[in-house]
Short mmCIF file of C-alpha atoms in Angstrom, two decimals:
data_model
loop_
_atom_site.label_atom_id
_atom_site.label_comp_id
_atom_site.label_asym_id
_atom_site.label_seq_id
_atom_site.Cartn_x
_atom_site.Cartn_y
_atom_site.Cartn_z
CA UNK A 28 -7.87 31.21 -23.95
CA UNK A 29 -10.54 28.89 -25.54
CA UNK A 30 -13.87 29.25 -23.84
CA UNK A 31 -15.14 25.95 -22.46
CA UNK A 32 -18.13 24.40 -24.36
CA UNK A 33 -20.04 23.35 -21.31
CA UNK A 34 -22.35 20.91 -23.62
CA UNK A 35 -19.51 19.31 -25.14
CA UNK A 36 -17.28 18.97 -21.85
CA UNK A 37 -20.39 17.56 -19.97
CA UNK A 38 -20.68 14.70 -22.48
CA UNK A 39 -17.16 13.71 -22.29
CA UNK A 40 -16.20 10.47 -20.26
CA UNK A 41 -12.93 9.12 -18.91
CA UNK A 42 -12.25 5.48 -19.08
CA UNK A 43 -10.22 4.23 -15.94
CA UNK A 44 -8.29 1.26 -17.05
CA UNK A 45 -7.14 0.41 -13.56
CA UNK A 46 -5.51 -2.99 -13.60
CA UNK A 47 -7.46 -4.26 -16.59
CA UNK A 48 -4.15 -5.22 -18.13
CA UNK A 49 -3.87 -8.27 -15.80
CA UNK A 50 -7.48 -9.90 -16.23
CA UNK A 51 -6.31 -13.13 -14.23
CA UNK A 52 -5.69 -10.78 -11.07
CA UNK A 53 -8.96 -8.93 -11.08
CA UNK A 54 -10.57 -11.16 -8.36
CA UNK A 55 -7.35 -11.51 -6.20
CA UNK A 56 -6.89 -7.70 -6.45
CA UNK A 57 -10.55 -7.15 -5.51
CA UNK A 58 -10.38 -9.44 -2.44
CA UNK A 59 -7.03 -7.84 -1.44
CA UNK A 60 -8.40 -4.11 -1.69
CA UNK A 61 -11.56 -4.97 -0.21
CA UNK A 62 -9.69 -6.31 2.93
CA UNK A 63 -7.48 -3.29 3.04
CA UNK A 64 -10.49 -1.13 3.01
CA UNK A 65 -12.33 -2.93 5.66
CA UNK A 66 -9.06 -2.84 7.86
CA UNK A 67 -8.75 0.92 7.01
CA UNK A 68 -12.32 1.67 8.14
CA UNK A 69 -12.13 -0.46 11.39
CA UNK A 70 -8.61 0.99 12.29
CA UNK A 71 -9.44 4.51 11.78
CA UNK A 72 -12.87 4.51 13.19
CA UNK A 73 -11.51 2.34 15.94
CA UNK A 74 -9.04 4.86 16.71
CA UNK A 75 -11.40 7.79 16.88
CA UNK A 76 -13.51 5.65 19.36
CA UNK A 77 -10.56 4.71 21.49
CA UNK A 78 -9.44 8.21 21.82
CA UNK A 79 -12.91 9.43 22.58
CA UNK A 80 -13.60 6.70 25.36
CA UNK A 81 -10.19 6.82 27.06
CA UNK A 82 -9.56 9.78 29.47
CA UNK A 83 -5.79 9.23 29.34
CA UNK A 84 -5.99 10.07 25.45
CA UNK A 85 -7.78 13.26 25.85
CA UNK A 86 -4.36 15.23 24.89
CA UNK A 87 -3.61 17.50 21.98
CA UNK A 88 -1.55 14.94 20.25
CA UNK A 89 -4.35 12.28 20.31
CA UNK A 90 -7.09 15.15 19.49
CA UNK A 91 -5.01 15.70 16.42
CA UNK A 92 -4.61 12.11 15.68
CA UNK A 93 -8.32 11.33 15.91
CA UNK A 94 -8.75 14.06 13.13
CA UNK A 95 -5.98 12.51 11.11
CA UNK A 96 -7.83 9.16 11.32
CA UNK A 97 -11.09 10.86 10.16
CA UNK A 98 -9.14 12.36 7.21
CA UNK A 99 -7.71 8.82 6.28
CA UNK A 100 -11.18 7.32 6.56
CA UNK A 101 -12.73 9.90 4.22
CA UNK A 102 -9.89 9.69 1.72
CA UNK A 103 -9.94 5.87 1.54
CA UNK A 104 -13.88 6.05 1.08
CA UNK A 105 -13.53 8.32 -1.80
CA UNK A 106 -10.96 6.41 -3.78
CA UNK A 107 -11.31 2.75 -2.91
CA UNK A 108 -15.00 2.15 -3.70
CA UNK A 109 -14.39 3.09 -7.37
CA UNK A 110 -11.17 1.02 -7.39
CA UNK A 111 -13.27 -2.00 -6.22
CA UNK A 112 -16.05 -1.32 -8.81
CA UNK A 113 -13.65 -1.11 -11.75
CA UNK A 114 -12.29 -4.56 -10.64
CA UNK A 115 -15.65 -6.18 -11.25
CA UNK A 116 -17.35 -4.51 -13.87
CA UNK A 117 -16.63 -4.17 -17.66
CA UNK A 118 -17.67 -0.63 -18.07
CA UNK A 119 -14.98 1.46 -16.47
CA UNK A 120 -16.05 4.76 -17.63
CA UNK A 121 -16.80 7.83 -15.38
CA UNK A 122 -18.46 11.07 -16.22
CA UNK A 123 -16.38 14.32 -16.05
CA UNK A 124 -18.52 15.57 -13.35
CA UNK A 125 -17.84 12.41 -11.17
CA UNK A 126 -14.18 12.66 -12.14
CA UNK A 127 -13.90 16.14 -10.91
CA UNK A 128 -16.01 15.42 -7.92
CA UNK A 129 -13.70 12.60 -6.74
CA UNK A 130 -10.51 14.80 -7.42
CA UNK A 131 -11.84 17.67 -5.51
CA UNK A 132 -12.89 15.83 -2.50
CA UNK A 133 -9.67 13.85 -2.46
CA UNK A 134 -7.73 17.02 -2.72
CA UNK A 135 -9.32 18.33 0.48
CA UNK A 136 -8.37 15.32 2.29
CA UNK A 137 -4.78 15.25 1.10
CA UNK A 138 -4.24 19.00 1.59
CA UNK A 139 -5.86 18.71 5.18
CA UNK A 140 -3.60 15.77 6.00
CA UNK A 141 -0.44 17.58 5.00
CA UNK A 142 -1.37 20.45 7.23
CA UNK A 143 -2.45 17.99 9.99
CA UNK A 144 0.93 16.35 10.03
CA UNK A 145 2.74 19.77 10.16
CA UNK A 146 0.28 20.70 13.12
CA UNK A 147 1.21 17.39 14.87
CA UNK A 148 4.83 18.10 14.39
CA UNK A 149 4.62 21.66 15.94
CA UNK A 150 2.70 19.70 18.77
CA UNK A 151 5.56 17.57 19.35
CA UNK A 152 8.05 20.40 19.23
CA UNK A 153 6.11 22.28 21.89
CA UNK A 154 5.92 19.20 23.88
CA UNK A 155 9.62 18.36 23.94
CA UNK A 156 11.23 21.69 23.65
CA UNK A 157 9.05 23.72 26.05
CA UNK A 158 7.17 21.15 28.16
CA UNK A 159 6.58 23.71 30.94
CA UNK A 160 4.49 25.87 28.63
CA UNK A 161 2.87 22.88 26.90
CA UNK A 162 -0.40 23.17 28.83
CA UNK A 163 -0.77 26.91 27.85
CA UNK A 164 0.58 26.82 24.38
CA UNK A 165 -1.56 23.97 23.33
CA UNK A 166 -4.80 24.82 24.91
CA UNK A 167 -8.03 23.33 23.74
CA UNK A 168 -8.98 26.63 21.98
CA UNK A 169 -5.72 26.75 20.20
CA UNK A 170 -5.90 22.94 19.25
CA UNK A 171 -9.38 23.60 17.76
CA UNK A 172 -8.01 26.56 15.86
CA UNK A 173 -5.10 24.62 14.34
CA UNK A 174 -7.59 21.81 13.22
CA UNK A 175 -9.96 24.49 11.67
CA UNK A 176 -7.12 25.85 9.77
CA UNK A 177 -6.02 22.49 8.59
CA UNK A 178 -9.61 21.72 7.27
CA UNK A 179 -10.10 25.44 5.93
CA UNK A 180 -6.84 25.27 4.01
CA UNK A 181 -7.93 21.71 2.51
CA UNK A 182 -11.23 23.18 1.33
CA UNK A 183 -9.58 26.20 -0.05
CA UNK A 184 -7.18 24.37 -1.99
CA UNK A 185 -9.79 22.10 -3.27
CA UNK A 186 -11.85 25.19 -4.42
CA UNK A 187 -8.95 26.66 -6.22
CA UNK A 188 -7.69 23.52 -7.94
CA UNK A 189 -11.35 22.58 -8.87
CA UNK A 190 -11.89 26.03 -10.41
CA UNK A 191 -8.71 25.56 -12.51
CA UNK A 192 -10.45 22.49 -14.12
CA UNK A 193 -13.85 23.98 -14.45
CA UNK A 194 -12.39 26.72 -16.88
CA UNK A 195 -10.98 23.90 -19.11
CA UNK A 196 -12.92 22.42 -21.97
CA UNK A 197 -12.78 18.60 -22.76
CA UNK A 198 -13.52 17.45 -26.36
CA UNK A 199 -13.23 13.66 -26.50
CA UNK A 200 -13.51 10.38 -24.33
CA UNK A 201 -10.19 9.87 -22.83
CA UNK A 202 -8.70 6.41 -21.86
CA UNK A 203 -6.81 6.78 -18.45
CA UNK A 204 -4.06 4.24 -17.57
CA UNK A 205 -4.79 4.63 -13.95
CA UNK A 206 -7.61 3.96 -11.52
CA UNK A 207 -7.94 7.33 -9.73
CA UNK A 208 -8.81 10.89 -11.17
CA UNK A 209 -5.64 12.84 -10.95
CA UNK A 210 -4.98 16.40 -12.24
CA UNK A 211 -2.72 15.18 -15.01
CA UNK A 212 -5.73 13.23 -16.31
CA UNK A 213 -7.58 16.48 -16.90
CA UNK A 214 -4.66 18.37 -18.49
CA UNK A 215 -4.02 15.58 -20.87
CA UNK A 216 -7.79 15.34 -22.00
CA UNK A 217 -8.37 19.13 -22.17
CA UNK A 218 -8.45 20.83 -25.61
CA UNK A 219 -8.19 24.39 -24.30
CA UNK A 220 -5.42 26.48 -23.07
CA UNK A 221 -4.08 24.94 -19.76
CA UNK A 222 -1.68 27.74 -18.81
CA UNK A 223 -3.91 29.35 -16.20
CA UNK A 224 -4.69 25.95 -14.68
CA UNK A 225 -1.15 24.89 -14.60
CA UNK A 226 -0.34 28.06 -12.72
CA UNK A 227 -2.97 27.50 -10.23
CA UNK A 228 -1.61 23.99 -9.66
CA UNK A 229 1.75 25.09 -9.12
CA UNK A 230 0.90 27.64 -6.72
CA UNK A 231 -1.46 25.53 -4.42
CA UNK A 232 0.66 22.20 -4.60
CA UNK A 233 4.25 23.91 -4.03
CA UNK A 234 2.95 26.40 -1.49
CA UNK A 235 1.35 23.61 0.59
CA UNK A 236 4.24 21.22 0.19
CA UNK A 237 6.86 23.89 0.94
CA UNK A 238 5.19 25.35 4.00
CA UNK A 239 4.24 21.85 5.55
CA UNK A 240 7.72 20.52 5.09
CA UNK A 241 9.30 23.57 6.32
CA UNK A 242 7.27 23.31 9.60
CA UNK A 243 7.87 19.54 10.01
CA UNK A 244 11.68 19.72 9.30
CA UNK A 245 12.07 22.90 11.38
CA UNK A 246 10.18 21.28 14.33
CA UNK A 247 12.28 18.13 14.24
CA UNK A 248 15.56 20.10 13.82
CA UNK A 249 14.69 21.66 17.28
CA UNK A 250 13.57 18.36 18.73
CA UNK A 251 16.64 16.77 17.76
CA UNK A 252 18.83 19.40 19.28
CA UNK A 253 16.90 19.30 22.47
CA UNK A 254 16.98 15.45 22.60
CA UNK A 255 20.68 15.37 22.21
CA UNK A 256 21.34 17.85 24.85
CA UNK A 257 19.37 15.96 27.42
CA UNK A 258 21.55 14.24 30.04
CA UNK A 259 19.28 11.36 30.97
CA UNK A 260 19.29 8.45 28.53
CA UNK A 261 15.78 7.43 29.66
CA UNK A 262 14.68 11.03 29.01
CA UNK A 263 16.07 10.95 25.62
CA UNK A 264 14.39 7.62 24.80
CA UNK A 265 11.03 8.73 26.25
CA UNK A 266 11.17 12.14 24.01
CA UNK A 267 12.38 10.20 20.81
CA UNK A 268 9.56 7.57 21.28
CA UNK A 269 6.80 10.35 21.46
CA UNK A 270 7.96 11.40 18.01
CA UNK A 271 8.72 7.97 16.30
CA UNK A 272 5.05 7.17 15.15
CA UNK A 273 4.61 10.61 13.76
CA UNK A 274 8.03 10.69 12.12
CA UNK A 275 7.35 7.25 10.48
CA UNK A 276 3.96 8.49 9.12
CA UNK A 277 5.59 11.47 7.70
CA UNK A 278 8.32 9.80 6.07
CA UNK A 279 6.02 7.13 4.54
CA UNK A 280 3.61 9.92 3.42
CA UNK A 281 6.00 12.44 1.81
CA UNK A 282 8.38 9.60 0.55
CA UNK A 283 5.59 8.17 -1.42
CA UNK A 284 4.74 11.46 -2.93
CA UNK A 285 8.30 12.28 -3.83
CA UNK A 286 8.77 8.87 -5.30
CA UNK A 287 5.66 9.25 -7.62
CA UNK A 288 6.76 12.69 -8.69
CA UNK A 289 10.47 11.59 -9.38
CA UNK A 290 9.35 8.47 -11.71
CA UNK A 291 10.27 9.19 -15.25
CA UNK A 292 7.29 9.58 -17.85
CA UNK A 293 7.59 6.59 -19.77
CA UNK A 294 5.25 3.80 -20.90
CA UNK A 295 7.46 1.25 -18.68
CA UNK A 296 6.59 3.18 -15.54
CA UNK A 297 2.85 3.11 -15.64
CA UNK A 298 2.70 -0.17 -13.59
CA UNK A 299 5.22 1.49 -11.01
CA UNK A 300 2.92 4.61 -11.07
CA UNK A 301 -0.22 2.53 -10.44
CA UNK A 302 1.38 0.62 -7.64
CA UNK A 303 2.69 3.70 -6.07
CA UNK A 304 -0.58 5.42 -6.29
CA UNK A 305 -2.30 2.24 -4.75
CA UNK A 306 0.04 2.59 -1.74
CA UNK A 307 -0.43 6.55 -1.44
CA UNK A 308 -4.12 6.23 -1.79
CA UNK A 309 -5.35 2.89 -0.35
CA UNK A 310 -2.45 1.61 2.01
CA UNK A 311 -1.19 4.78 3.86
CA UNK A 312 -4.77 5.32 5.32
CA UNK A 313 -4.58 1.78 6.72
CA UNK A 314 -1.16 2.06 7.99
CA UNK A 315 -1.44 5.19 10.04
CA UNK A 316 -3.74 3.54 12.87
CA UNK A 317 -1.26 0.74 13.26
CA UNK A 318 1.79 3.03 13.26
CA UNK A 319 0.33 5.36 16.01
CA UNK A 320 -1.13 2.32 18.15
CA UNK A 321 1.90 -0.03 17.86
CA UNK A 322 3.95 1.96 20.32
CA UNK A 323 1.21 3.09 22.47
CA UNK A 324 0.14 0.79 25.45
CA UNK A 325 -2.97 2.97 26.48
CA UNK A 326 -4.29 2.76 22.87
CA UNK A 327 -3.64 -1.09 22.84
CA UNK A 328 -5.19 -1.64 26.22
CA UNK A 329 -8.27 0.30 25.34
CA UNK A 330 -8.62 -1.86 22.19
CA UNK A 331 -8.17 -5.00 24.23
CA UNK A 332 -11.04 -3.76 26.67
CA UNK A 333 -13.35 -3.10 23.68
CA UNK A 334 -12.60 -6.62 22.25
CA UNK A 335 -13.09 -8.12 25.66
CA UNK A 336 -16.56 -6.44 26.22
CA UNK A 337 -17.66 -7.56 22.69
CA UNK A 338 -16.71 -11.03 23.61
CA UNK A 339 -18.53 -10.98 27.03
CA UNK A 340 -21.55 -9.45 25.30
CA UNK A 341 -21.68 -12.26 22.67
CA UNK A 342 -21.11 -14.88 25.43
CA UNK A 343 -24.26 -13.37 27.20
CA UNK A 344 -26.14 -13.46 24.02
CA UNK A 345 -25.29 -17.05 23.44
CA UNK A 346 -26.17 -17.98 26.99
CA UNK A 347 -29.52 -16.22 26.74
CA UNK A 348 -30.37 -17.99 23.47
CA UNK A 349 -29.55 -21.28 25.07
CA UNK A 350 -31.48 -20.79 28.06
CA UNK A 351 -34.35 -19.46 26.03
#
């Protein structure tokens, strides 16, 4: 394997073209993505606040959901600001160190989210299939342990994949027809042996995807069997409704990933890849709070109370300014 030339690699920059092929859309896209990012931040932070202040939501399901919202907030904040910057500046270059940093932090969030979705599927499995044991099985200690495992695996995966990039050497400036630092960018820009890096990538990505999907699919298989054996129609509906939001989020998340991996590697597919990447990195973190709050009356009522309190406080401020 060729030894990396640190001085040479550190001088390399990537140029993220993003959506520069469509100059007439730069301003509309900037406003669109800025709006999406604002909604993402408000939605995920709002979800965390709502779960924190509402005692009815102090359950394992919403404990995991608050951490999922935190991960989505972090992931969106890692990707979207650079995307917005590239839409308004002419210099779209990014140093190799900054690109690796964006990649490693993004990987931490993605891997953590995949494990978190598997943990939430297991939580629904215990709640529906073993309701009498739910309080014991999903104790606060076990919930904290499962969340710790999710974050720990995300960090371990990030360290492993980042190491596989640091052993590469980069010899020239690389023009990237995308807006985000992905693993394929580093492989295509490397001028050293990529074999070990590809093996590390294969192990971490496939191990994580396979294990989390097995947990999710197995959990929902047992959930489906349990629901169909219920005699009460209302019981079946209640059990299904508790899973609908999570199942929707899982379908969108993994469906987008599979869609991106199944796109043939051709020049005509680059626009589709970029649109899919936008949906995966920017839109999904915005959708999750809506998916989980849409069918939950407690969440919606708490949101309304918060908004009512804001309106009342604004009215008091206005009255005090008038009287003053």
